[in-house]
Short mmCIF file of C-alpha atoms in Angstrom, two decimals:
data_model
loop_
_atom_site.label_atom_id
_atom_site.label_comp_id
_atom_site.label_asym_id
_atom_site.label_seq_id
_atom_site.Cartn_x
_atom_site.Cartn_y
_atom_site.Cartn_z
CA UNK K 26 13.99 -55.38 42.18
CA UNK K 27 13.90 -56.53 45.51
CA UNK K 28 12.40 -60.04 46.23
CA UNK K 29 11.95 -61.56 49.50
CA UNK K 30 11.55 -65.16 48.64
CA UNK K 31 14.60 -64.96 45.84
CA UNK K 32 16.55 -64.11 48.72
CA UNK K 33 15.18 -66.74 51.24
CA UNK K 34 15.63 -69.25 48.26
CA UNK K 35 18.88 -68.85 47.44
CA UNK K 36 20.05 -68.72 51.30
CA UNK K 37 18.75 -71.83 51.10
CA UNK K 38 20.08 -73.25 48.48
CA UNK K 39 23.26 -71.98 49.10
CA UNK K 40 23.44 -73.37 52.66
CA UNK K 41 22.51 -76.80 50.75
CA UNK K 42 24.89 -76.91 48.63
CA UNK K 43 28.05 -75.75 51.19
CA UNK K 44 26.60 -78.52 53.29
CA UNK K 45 26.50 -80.80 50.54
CA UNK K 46 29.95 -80.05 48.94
CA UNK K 47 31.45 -80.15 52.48
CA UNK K 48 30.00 -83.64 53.28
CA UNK K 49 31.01 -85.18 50.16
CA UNK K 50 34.15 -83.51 50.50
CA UNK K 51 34.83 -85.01 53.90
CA UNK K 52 33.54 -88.27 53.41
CA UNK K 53 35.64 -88.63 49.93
CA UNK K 54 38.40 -88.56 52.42
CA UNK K 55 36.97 -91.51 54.53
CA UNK K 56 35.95 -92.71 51.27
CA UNK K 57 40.15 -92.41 49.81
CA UNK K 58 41.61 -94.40 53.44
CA UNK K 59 39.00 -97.16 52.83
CA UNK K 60 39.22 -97.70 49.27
CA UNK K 61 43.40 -97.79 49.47
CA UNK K 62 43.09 -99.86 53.06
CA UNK K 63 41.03 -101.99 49.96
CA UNK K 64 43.76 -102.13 47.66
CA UNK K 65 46.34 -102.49 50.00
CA UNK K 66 44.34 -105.88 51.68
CA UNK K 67 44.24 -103.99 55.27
CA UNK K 68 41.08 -102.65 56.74
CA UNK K 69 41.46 -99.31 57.02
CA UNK K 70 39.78 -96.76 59.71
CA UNK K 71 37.12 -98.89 61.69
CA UNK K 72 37.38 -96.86 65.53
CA UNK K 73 35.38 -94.27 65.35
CA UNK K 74 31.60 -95.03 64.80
CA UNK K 75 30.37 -98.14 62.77
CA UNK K 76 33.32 -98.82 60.16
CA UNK K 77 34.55 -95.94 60.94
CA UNK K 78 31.85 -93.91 59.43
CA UNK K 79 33.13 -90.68 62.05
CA UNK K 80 36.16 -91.03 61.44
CA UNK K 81 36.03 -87.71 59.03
CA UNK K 82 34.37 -85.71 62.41
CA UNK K 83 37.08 -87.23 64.62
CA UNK K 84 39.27 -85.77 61.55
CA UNK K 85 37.79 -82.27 61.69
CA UNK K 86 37.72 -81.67 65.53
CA UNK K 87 41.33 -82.90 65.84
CA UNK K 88 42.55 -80.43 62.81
CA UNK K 89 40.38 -77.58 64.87
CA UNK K 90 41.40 -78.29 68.70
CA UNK K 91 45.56 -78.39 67.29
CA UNK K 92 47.90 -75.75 67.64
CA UNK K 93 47.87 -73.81 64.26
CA UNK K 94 52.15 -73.41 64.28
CA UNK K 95 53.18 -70.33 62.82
CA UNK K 96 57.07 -70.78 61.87
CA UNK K 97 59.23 -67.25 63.30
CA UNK K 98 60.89 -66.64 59.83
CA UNK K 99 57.51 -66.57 58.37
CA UNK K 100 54.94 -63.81 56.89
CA UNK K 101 52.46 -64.44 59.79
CA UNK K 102 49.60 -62.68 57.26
CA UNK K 103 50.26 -64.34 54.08
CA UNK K 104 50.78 -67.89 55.93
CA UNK K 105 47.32 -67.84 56.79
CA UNK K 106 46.03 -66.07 53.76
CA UNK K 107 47.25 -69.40 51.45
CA UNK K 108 44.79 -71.89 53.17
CA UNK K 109 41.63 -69.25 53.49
CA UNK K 110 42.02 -68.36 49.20
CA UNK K 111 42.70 -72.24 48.50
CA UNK K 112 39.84 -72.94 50.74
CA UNK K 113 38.32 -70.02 48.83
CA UNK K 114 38.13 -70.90 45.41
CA UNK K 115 37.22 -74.28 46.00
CA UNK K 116 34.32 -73.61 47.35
CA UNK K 117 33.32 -70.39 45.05
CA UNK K 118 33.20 -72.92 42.41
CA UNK K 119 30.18 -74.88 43.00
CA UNK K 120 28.22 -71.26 42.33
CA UNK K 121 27.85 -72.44 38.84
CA UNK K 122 26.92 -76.15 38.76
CA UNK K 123 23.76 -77.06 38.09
CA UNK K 124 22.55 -79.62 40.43
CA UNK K 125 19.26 -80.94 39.02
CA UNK K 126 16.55 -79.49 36.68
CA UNK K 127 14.42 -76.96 38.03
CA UNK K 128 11.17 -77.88 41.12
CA UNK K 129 7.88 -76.61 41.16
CA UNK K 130 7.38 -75.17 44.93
CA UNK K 131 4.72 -73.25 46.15
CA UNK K 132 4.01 -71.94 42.64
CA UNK K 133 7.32 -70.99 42.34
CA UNK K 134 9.85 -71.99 39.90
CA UNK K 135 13.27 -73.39 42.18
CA UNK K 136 16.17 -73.58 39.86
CA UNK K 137 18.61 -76.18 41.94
CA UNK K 138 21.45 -73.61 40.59
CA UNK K 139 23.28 -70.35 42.60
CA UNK K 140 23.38 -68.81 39.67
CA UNK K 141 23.46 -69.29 36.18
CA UNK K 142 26.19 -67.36 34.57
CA UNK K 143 26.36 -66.76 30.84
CA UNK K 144 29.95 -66.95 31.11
CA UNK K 145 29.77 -69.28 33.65
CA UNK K 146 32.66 -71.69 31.68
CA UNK K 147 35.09 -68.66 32.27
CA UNK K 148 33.93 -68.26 36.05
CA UNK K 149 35.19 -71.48 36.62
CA UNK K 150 38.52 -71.39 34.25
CA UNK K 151 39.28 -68.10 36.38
CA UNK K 152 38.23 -69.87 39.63
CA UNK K 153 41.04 -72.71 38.39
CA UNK K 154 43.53 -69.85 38.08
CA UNK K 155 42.80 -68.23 41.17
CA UNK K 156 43.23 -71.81 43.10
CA UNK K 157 47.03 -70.87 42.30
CA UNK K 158 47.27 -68.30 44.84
CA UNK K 159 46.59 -70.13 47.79
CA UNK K 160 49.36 -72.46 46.90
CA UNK K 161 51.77 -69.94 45.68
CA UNK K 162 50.72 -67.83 48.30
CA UNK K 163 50.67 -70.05 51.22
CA UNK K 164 53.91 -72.41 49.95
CA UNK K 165 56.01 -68.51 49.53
CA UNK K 166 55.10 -67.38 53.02
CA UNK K 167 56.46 -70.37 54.97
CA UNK K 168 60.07 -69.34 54.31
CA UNK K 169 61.10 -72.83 53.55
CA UNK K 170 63.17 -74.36 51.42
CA UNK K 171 61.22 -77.34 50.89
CA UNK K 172 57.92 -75.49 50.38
CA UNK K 173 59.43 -72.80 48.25
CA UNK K 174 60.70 -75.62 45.99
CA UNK K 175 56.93 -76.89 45.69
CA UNK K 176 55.38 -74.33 45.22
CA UNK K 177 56.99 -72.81 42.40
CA UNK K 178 56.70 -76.72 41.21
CA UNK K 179 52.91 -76.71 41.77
CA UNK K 180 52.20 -72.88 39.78
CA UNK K 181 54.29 -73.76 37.03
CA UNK K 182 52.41 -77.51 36.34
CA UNK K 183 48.94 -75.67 37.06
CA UNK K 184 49.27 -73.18 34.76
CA UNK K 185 50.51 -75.25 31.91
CA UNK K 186 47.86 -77.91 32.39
CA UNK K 187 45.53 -74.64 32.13
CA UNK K 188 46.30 -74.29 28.78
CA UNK K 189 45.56 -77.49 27.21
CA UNK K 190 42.41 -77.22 29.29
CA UNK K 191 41.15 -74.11 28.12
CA UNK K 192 41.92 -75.15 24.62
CA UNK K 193 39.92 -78.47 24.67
CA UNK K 194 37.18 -76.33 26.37
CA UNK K 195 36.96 -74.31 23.44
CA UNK K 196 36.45 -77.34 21.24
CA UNK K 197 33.46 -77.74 23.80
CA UNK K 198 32.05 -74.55 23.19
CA UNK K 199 32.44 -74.96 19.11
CA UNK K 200 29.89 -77.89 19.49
CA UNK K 201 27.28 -76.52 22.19
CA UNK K 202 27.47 -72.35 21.28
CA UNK K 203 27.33 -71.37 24.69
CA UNK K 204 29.34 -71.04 28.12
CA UNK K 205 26.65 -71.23 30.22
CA UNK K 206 26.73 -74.49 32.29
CA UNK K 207 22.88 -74.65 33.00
CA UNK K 208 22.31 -74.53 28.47
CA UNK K 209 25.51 -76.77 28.25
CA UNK K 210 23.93 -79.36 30.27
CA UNK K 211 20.35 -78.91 28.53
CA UNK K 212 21.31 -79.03 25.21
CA UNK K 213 22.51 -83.27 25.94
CA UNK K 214 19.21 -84.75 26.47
CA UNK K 215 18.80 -88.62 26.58
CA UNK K 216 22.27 -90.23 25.43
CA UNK K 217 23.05 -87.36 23.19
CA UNK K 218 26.25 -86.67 25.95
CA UNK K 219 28.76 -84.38 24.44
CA UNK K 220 31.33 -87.31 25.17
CA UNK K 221 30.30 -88.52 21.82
CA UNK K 222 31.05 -85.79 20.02
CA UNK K 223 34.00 -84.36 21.95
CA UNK K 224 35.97 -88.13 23.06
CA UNK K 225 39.68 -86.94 22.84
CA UNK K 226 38.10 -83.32 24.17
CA UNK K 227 37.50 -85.24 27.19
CA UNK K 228 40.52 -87.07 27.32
CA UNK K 229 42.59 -83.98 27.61
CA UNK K 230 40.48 -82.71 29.90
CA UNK K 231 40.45 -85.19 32.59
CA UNK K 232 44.39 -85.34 32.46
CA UNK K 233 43.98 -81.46 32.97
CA UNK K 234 41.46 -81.80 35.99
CA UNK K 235 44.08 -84.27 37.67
CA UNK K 236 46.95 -81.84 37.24
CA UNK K 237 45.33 -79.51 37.98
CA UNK K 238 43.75 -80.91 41.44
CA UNK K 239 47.38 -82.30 42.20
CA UNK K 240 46.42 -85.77 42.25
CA UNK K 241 48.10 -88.74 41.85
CA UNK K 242 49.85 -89.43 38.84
CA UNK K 243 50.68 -85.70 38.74
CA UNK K 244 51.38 -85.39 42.92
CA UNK K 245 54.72 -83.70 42.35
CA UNK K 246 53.66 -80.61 44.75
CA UNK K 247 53.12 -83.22 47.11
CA UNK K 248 55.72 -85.37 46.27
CA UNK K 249 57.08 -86.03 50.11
CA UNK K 250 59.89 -88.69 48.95
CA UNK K 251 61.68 -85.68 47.60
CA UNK K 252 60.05 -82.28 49.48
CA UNK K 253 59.22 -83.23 52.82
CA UNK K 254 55.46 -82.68 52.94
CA UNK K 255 55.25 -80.22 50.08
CA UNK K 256 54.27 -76.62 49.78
CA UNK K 257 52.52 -77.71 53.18
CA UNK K 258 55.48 -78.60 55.16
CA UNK K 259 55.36 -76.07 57.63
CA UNK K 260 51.66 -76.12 58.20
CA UNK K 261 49.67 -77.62 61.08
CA UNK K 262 46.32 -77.29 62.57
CA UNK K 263 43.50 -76.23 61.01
CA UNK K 264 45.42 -74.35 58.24
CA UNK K 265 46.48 -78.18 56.90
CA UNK K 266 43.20 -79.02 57.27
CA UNK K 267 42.10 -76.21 54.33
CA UNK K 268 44.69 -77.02 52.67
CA UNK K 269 43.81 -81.06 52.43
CA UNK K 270 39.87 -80.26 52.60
CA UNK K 271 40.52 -77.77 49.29
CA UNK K 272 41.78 -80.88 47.23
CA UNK K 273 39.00 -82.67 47.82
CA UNK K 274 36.72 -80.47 47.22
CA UNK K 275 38.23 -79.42 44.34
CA UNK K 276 38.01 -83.21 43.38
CA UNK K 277 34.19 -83.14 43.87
CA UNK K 278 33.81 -79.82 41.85
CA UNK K 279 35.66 -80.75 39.09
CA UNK K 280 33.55 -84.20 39.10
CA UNK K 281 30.48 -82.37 38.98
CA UNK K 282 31.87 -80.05 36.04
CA UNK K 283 33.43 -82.87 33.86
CA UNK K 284 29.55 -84.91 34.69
CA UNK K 285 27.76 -81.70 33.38
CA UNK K 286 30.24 -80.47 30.26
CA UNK K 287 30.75 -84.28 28.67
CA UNK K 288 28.12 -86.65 30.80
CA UNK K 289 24.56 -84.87 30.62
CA UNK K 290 24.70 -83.63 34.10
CA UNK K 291 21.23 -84.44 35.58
CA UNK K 292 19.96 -85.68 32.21
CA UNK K 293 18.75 -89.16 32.73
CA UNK K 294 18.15 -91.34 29.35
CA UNK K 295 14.18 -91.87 29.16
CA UNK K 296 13.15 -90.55 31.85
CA UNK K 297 11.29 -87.93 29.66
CA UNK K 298 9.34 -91.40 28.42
CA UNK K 299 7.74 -91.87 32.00
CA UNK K 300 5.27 -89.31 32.02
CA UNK K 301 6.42 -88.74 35.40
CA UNK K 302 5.90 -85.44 37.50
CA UNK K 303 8.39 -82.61 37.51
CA UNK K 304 9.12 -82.56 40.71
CA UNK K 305 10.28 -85.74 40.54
CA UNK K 306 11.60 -86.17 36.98
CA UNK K 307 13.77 -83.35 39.03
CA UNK K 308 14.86 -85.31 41.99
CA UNK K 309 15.83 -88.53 40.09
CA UNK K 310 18.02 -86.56 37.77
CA UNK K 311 19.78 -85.17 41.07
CA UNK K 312 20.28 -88.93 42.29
CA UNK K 313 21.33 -89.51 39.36
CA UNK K 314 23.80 -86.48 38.75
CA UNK K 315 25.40 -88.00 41.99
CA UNK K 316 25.94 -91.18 40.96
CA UNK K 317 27.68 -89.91 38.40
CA UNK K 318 29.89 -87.35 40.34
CA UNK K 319 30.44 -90.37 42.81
CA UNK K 320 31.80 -92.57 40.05
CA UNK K 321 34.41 -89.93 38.92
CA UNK K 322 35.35 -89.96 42.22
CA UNK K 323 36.36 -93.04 42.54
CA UNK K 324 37.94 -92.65 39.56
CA UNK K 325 39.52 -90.32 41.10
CA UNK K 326 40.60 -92.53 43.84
CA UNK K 327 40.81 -95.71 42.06
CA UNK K 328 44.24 -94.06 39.86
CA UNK K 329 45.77 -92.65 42.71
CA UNK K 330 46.00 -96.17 44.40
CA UNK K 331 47.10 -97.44 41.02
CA UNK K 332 49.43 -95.41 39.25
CA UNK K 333 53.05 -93.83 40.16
CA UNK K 334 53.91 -90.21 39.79
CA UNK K 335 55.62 -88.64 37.05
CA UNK K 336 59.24 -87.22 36.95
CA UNK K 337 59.05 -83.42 36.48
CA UNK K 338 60.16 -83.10 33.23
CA UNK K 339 58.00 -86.01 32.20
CA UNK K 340 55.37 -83.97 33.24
CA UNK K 341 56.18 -81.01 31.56
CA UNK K 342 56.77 -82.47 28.49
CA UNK K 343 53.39 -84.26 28.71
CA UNK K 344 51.67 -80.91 29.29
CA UNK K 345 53.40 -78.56 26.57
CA UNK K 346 54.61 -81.15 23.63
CA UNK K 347 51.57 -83.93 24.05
CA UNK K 348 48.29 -82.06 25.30
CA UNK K 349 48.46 -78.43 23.81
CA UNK K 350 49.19 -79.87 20.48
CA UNK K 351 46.50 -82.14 20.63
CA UNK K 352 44.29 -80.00 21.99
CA UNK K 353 44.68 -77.55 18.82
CA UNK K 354 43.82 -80.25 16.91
CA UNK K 355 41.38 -81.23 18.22
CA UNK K 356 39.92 -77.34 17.92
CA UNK K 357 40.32 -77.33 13.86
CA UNK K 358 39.02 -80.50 13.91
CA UNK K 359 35.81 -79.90 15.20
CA UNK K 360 35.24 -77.05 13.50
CA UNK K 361 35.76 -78.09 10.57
CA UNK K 362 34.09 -80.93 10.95
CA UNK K 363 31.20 -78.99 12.79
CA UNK K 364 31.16 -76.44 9.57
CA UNK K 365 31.23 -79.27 7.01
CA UNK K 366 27.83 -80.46 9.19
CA UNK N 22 21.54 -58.35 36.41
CA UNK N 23 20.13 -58.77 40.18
CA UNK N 24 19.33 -62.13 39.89
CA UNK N 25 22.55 -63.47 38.07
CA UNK N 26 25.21 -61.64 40.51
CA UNK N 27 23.47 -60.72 43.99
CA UNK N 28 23.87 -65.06 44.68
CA UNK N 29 27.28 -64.95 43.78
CA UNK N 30 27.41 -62.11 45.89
CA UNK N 31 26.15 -64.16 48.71
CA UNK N 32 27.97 -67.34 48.39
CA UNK N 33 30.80 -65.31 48.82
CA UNK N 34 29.69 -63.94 51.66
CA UNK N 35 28.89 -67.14 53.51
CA UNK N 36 32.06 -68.79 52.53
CA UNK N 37 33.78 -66.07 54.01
CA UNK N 38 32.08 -66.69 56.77
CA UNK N 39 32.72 -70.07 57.07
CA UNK N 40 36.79 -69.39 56.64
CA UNK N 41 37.07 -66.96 58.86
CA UNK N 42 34.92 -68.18 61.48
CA UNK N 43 36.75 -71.63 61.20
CA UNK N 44 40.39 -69.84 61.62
CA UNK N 45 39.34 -68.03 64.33
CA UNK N 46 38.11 -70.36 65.77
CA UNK N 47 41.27 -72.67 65.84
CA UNK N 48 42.97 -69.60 66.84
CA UNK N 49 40.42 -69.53 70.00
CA UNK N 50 40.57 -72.82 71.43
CA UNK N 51 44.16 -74.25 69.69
CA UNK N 52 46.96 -74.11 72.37
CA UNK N 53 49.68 -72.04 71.53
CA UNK N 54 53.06 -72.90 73.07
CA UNK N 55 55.97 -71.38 71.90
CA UNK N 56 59.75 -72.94 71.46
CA UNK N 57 62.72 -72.12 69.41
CA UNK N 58 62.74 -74.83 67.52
CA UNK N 59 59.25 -75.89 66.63
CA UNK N 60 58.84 -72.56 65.39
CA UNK N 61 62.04 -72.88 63.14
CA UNK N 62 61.62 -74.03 59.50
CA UNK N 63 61.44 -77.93 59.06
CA UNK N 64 64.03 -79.21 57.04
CA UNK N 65 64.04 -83.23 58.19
CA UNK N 66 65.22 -82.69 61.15
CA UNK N 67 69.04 -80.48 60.99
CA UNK N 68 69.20 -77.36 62.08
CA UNK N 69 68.00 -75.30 59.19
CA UNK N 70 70.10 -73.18 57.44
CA UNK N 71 70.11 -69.98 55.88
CA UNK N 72 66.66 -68.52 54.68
CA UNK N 73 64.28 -69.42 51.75
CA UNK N 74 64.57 -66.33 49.89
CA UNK N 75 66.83 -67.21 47.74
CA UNK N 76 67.14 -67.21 43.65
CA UNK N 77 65.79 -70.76 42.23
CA UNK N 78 65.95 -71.68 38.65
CA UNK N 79 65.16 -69.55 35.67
CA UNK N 80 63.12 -71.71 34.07
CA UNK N 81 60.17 -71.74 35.97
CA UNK N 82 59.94 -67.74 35.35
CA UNK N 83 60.01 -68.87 31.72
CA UNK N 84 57.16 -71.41 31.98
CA UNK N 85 55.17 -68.39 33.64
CA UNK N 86 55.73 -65.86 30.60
CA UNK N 87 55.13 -68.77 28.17
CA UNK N 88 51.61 -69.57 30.05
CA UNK N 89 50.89 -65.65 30.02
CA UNK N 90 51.89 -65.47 26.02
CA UNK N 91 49.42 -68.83 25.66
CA UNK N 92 46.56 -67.94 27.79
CA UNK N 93 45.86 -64.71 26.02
CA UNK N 94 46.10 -66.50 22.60
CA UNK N 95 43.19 -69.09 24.06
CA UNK N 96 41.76 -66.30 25.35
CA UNK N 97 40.98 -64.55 21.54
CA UNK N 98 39.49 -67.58 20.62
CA UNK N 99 36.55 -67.63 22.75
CA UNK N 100 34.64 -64.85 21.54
CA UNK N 101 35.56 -66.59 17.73
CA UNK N 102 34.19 -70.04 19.60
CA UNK N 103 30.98 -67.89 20.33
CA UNK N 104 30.26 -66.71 17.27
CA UNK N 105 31.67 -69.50 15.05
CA UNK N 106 28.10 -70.54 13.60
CA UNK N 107 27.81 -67.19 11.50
CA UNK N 108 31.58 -66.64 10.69
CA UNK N 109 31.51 -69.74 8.97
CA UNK N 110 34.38 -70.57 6.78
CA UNK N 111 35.70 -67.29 6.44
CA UNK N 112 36.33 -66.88 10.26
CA UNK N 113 37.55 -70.64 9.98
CA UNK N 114 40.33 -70.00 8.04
CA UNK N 115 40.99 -66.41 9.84
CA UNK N 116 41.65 -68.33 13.24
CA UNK N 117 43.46 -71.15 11.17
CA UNK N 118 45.65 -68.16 10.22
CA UNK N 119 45.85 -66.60 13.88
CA UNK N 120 46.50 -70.56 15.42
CA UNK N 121 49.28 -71.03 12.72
CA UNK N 122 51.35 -68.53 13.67
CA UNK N 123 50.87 -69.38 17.39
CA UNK N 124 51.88 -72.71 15.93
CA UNK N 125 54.61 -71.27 14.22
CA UNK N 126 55.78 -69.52 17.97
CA UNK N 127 55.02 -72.82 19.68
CA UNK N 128 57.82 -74.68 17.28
CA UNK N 129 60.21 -71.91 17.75
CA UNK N 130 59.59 -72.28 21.94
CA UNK N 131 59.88 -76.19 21.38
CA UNK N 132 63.47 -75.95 18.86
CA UNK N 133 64.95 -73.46 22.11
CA UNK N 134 64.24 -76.59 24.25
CA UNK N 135 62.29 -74.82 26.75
CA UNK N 136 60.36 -76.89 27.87
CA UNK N 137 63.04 -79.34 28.52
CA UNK N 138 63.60 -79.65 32.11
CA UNK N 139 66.44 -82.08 31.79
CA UNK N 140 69.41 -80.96 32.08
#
């Protein structure tokens, strides 16, 4: 079945929504300098534009109009490679994320979603796993020391912290039957938000999104008192600028996904009440998505201005004795509490 | 089938647009000047020695079988997540089984101190 509008649709949805996750993306930088220049009692960026509000395009043009250094000892192909699959995955991942509940345009139904995979929980676990290549990849090719040492750092805490994550997803999926984002979101109308049944589901997995994003307290791939720069060391250019961009995009995705799995999503308490038009029931519980993505962000931002890093083996530990076990719990303890129901 | 995939499909194909076009781009209008030693690996400012490809420690390879071991194990229980309202109690206490003796491999893992990074 071939459909001409489908196809304009989506184009233009999916332009939207690059646009969108790229914005955020680069003003969560802007967003990170201020907030610490906050913290810290300075001012922060305030040159370019009105407090500094171009400072991420000043950012952008400077990372594209440097010389992308390629070290001699390295694997010229795979040293690019890294950045483009990092860069990659992020940005695969908002395919699945429902952004707001669907418009009425033109007669035409407009679901505000790429697509809306039945296994679209899996998509994004395998998206998670696939984010390890570009840092394996990329920190490997550079034929450093430094790098080498963070990158092997940086696979080895991502994939544990994949485990406990997968696990307290499946607690998740024991409460709402399906994988599909776009039901898993539906089936929380109101204040029913699967937060309240699924509190220490959460918990375990916003430790895992942190790890797994390499943000502060669990930095060690980054951890430049000890390696430098990290598995970026020998990167410059543009090819920094993926890597940097991917974290915080990957910060805004995995907003959005812990908003939809444990916060409603787009659901807005009594809204339904209102009487109000679709279209518009639809565009408030964007705004209102956002807020809630923008919130995690800061949350985001707020610990890494807060707390110290680990120590690796603290970190370890954390990950293999303290979350898998509790995320198994957790498991039989929903089911059996969701069969005794 | 169509309509689930052929977006995927084409977010792919515009974020592969968008990284390519942006590293060749860089490519096009970076400057490139070459020098011995800004093309040598950093290493805080020493002349760097030797290479990178060299053995590190064993016990990151063992974290990596461990998480491949693991991940398969989470990955049986998502088809039992799926179906868990009509396996009821029975398929309960079949995965309690299953999860016990991944329990029972997790303690064994956990007595070998391996995931003790301290030396």
């Amino acid at each position: 079945m071939f459909d001409f509008f489908f196809i304009i649709e989506k184009l233009i949805l999916i332009s939207a929504v690059l646009g969108i996750t790229l914005f955020i993306a680069a003003y969560s930088t802007l967003a990170e300098r201020k907030l610490a220049a906050f913290f810290q009692d300075r001012i922060g960026p305030d040159r370019a534009g009105p407090f500094g509000l171009l400072q991420p395009l000043a950012d952008g043009l400077k990372f594209l109009f440097k010389e992308a250094i390629i070290p001699a000892k390295a694997d010229r192909f795979l040293f690019v490679l890294g950045p483009s699959l990092s860069m990659l995955a992020a940005c695969m991942a908002c395919a699945v994320i429902p952004w707001g509940p669907d418009l009425m345009l033109f007669g035409r139904t407009v679901a505000l979603q790429i697509t809306d995979l039945s296994v679209g929980l899996l998509y994004l676990f395998g998206l998670v796993s696939f984010g390890v290549y570009g840092v394996m990849i990329g920190g490997w090719a550079s034929n450093n020391k430094y790098s080498l040492l963070s990158t092997i750092r940086a696979s080895s805490q991502m994939i544990s912290y994949e485990l406990a994550m997968g696990l307290s997803l499946i607690a998740l999926v024991l409460t709402t039957g399906t994988l599909s984002i776009r039901e898993i979101v539906l089936g929380q109308p109101g204040w029913h938000w699967n937060i309240l049944a699924q509190p220490l589901g959460f918990m375990i997995f916003i430790v895992c999104a942190f790890a797994e994003t390499n943000r502060v307290p669990f930095d060690l791939p980054e951890c430049e008192t000890e390696l430098v720069g990290g598995y970026h060391t020998e990167y410059s250019g543009m090819q920094l600028g993926f890597y940097l961009f991917a974290e915080y995009i990957n910060m805004f995705i995995s907003s959005a996904v812990m908003t939809c799995l444990y916060f409603g999503g787009f659901q807005m308490p009594f809204i339904a009440s209102l009487g109000l038009p679709q279209n518009v029931v639809a565009l408030f519980g964007v705004v209102f998505f956002f807020v809630k993505i923008l919130m995690f962000l800061f949350l985001f931002i707020w610990i890494r201005w807060t707390l110290p890093r680990f120590r690796y083996d603290q970190l370890m530990r954390l990950g293999w004795t303290g979350l898998i076990p509790l995320a198994i719990i957790n498991l039989l303890a929903t089911a059996v509490f969701q069969l005794c129901n | 089938m169509f309509t689930v995939y052929f977006p995927l499909l084409m977010l792919l194909g515009a974020v592969l647009l968008f990284v390519v076009a942006t590293m060749a781009l860089t490519h096009l209008v970076g400057p490139k000047r070459a020098s011995v030693h800004k093309h040598e690996a950093f290493e805080c400012g020493i002349p760097s020695q030797g290479d990178a490809r060299t053995p590190f420690s064993v016990q990151y390879f063992v974290i990596a079988i461990l998480f491949v071991l693991f991940d398969v194990e989470i990955i049986f229980l998502y088809p039992w997540a799926m179906e868990f309202r009509s396996l009821g109690w029975t398929g309960f206490f079949e995965v309690a089984l299953f999860t016990s003796v991944v329990c029972l491999g997790f303690f064994y893992i956990y007595r070998h101190r391996l995931f003790s990074f301290k030396k």
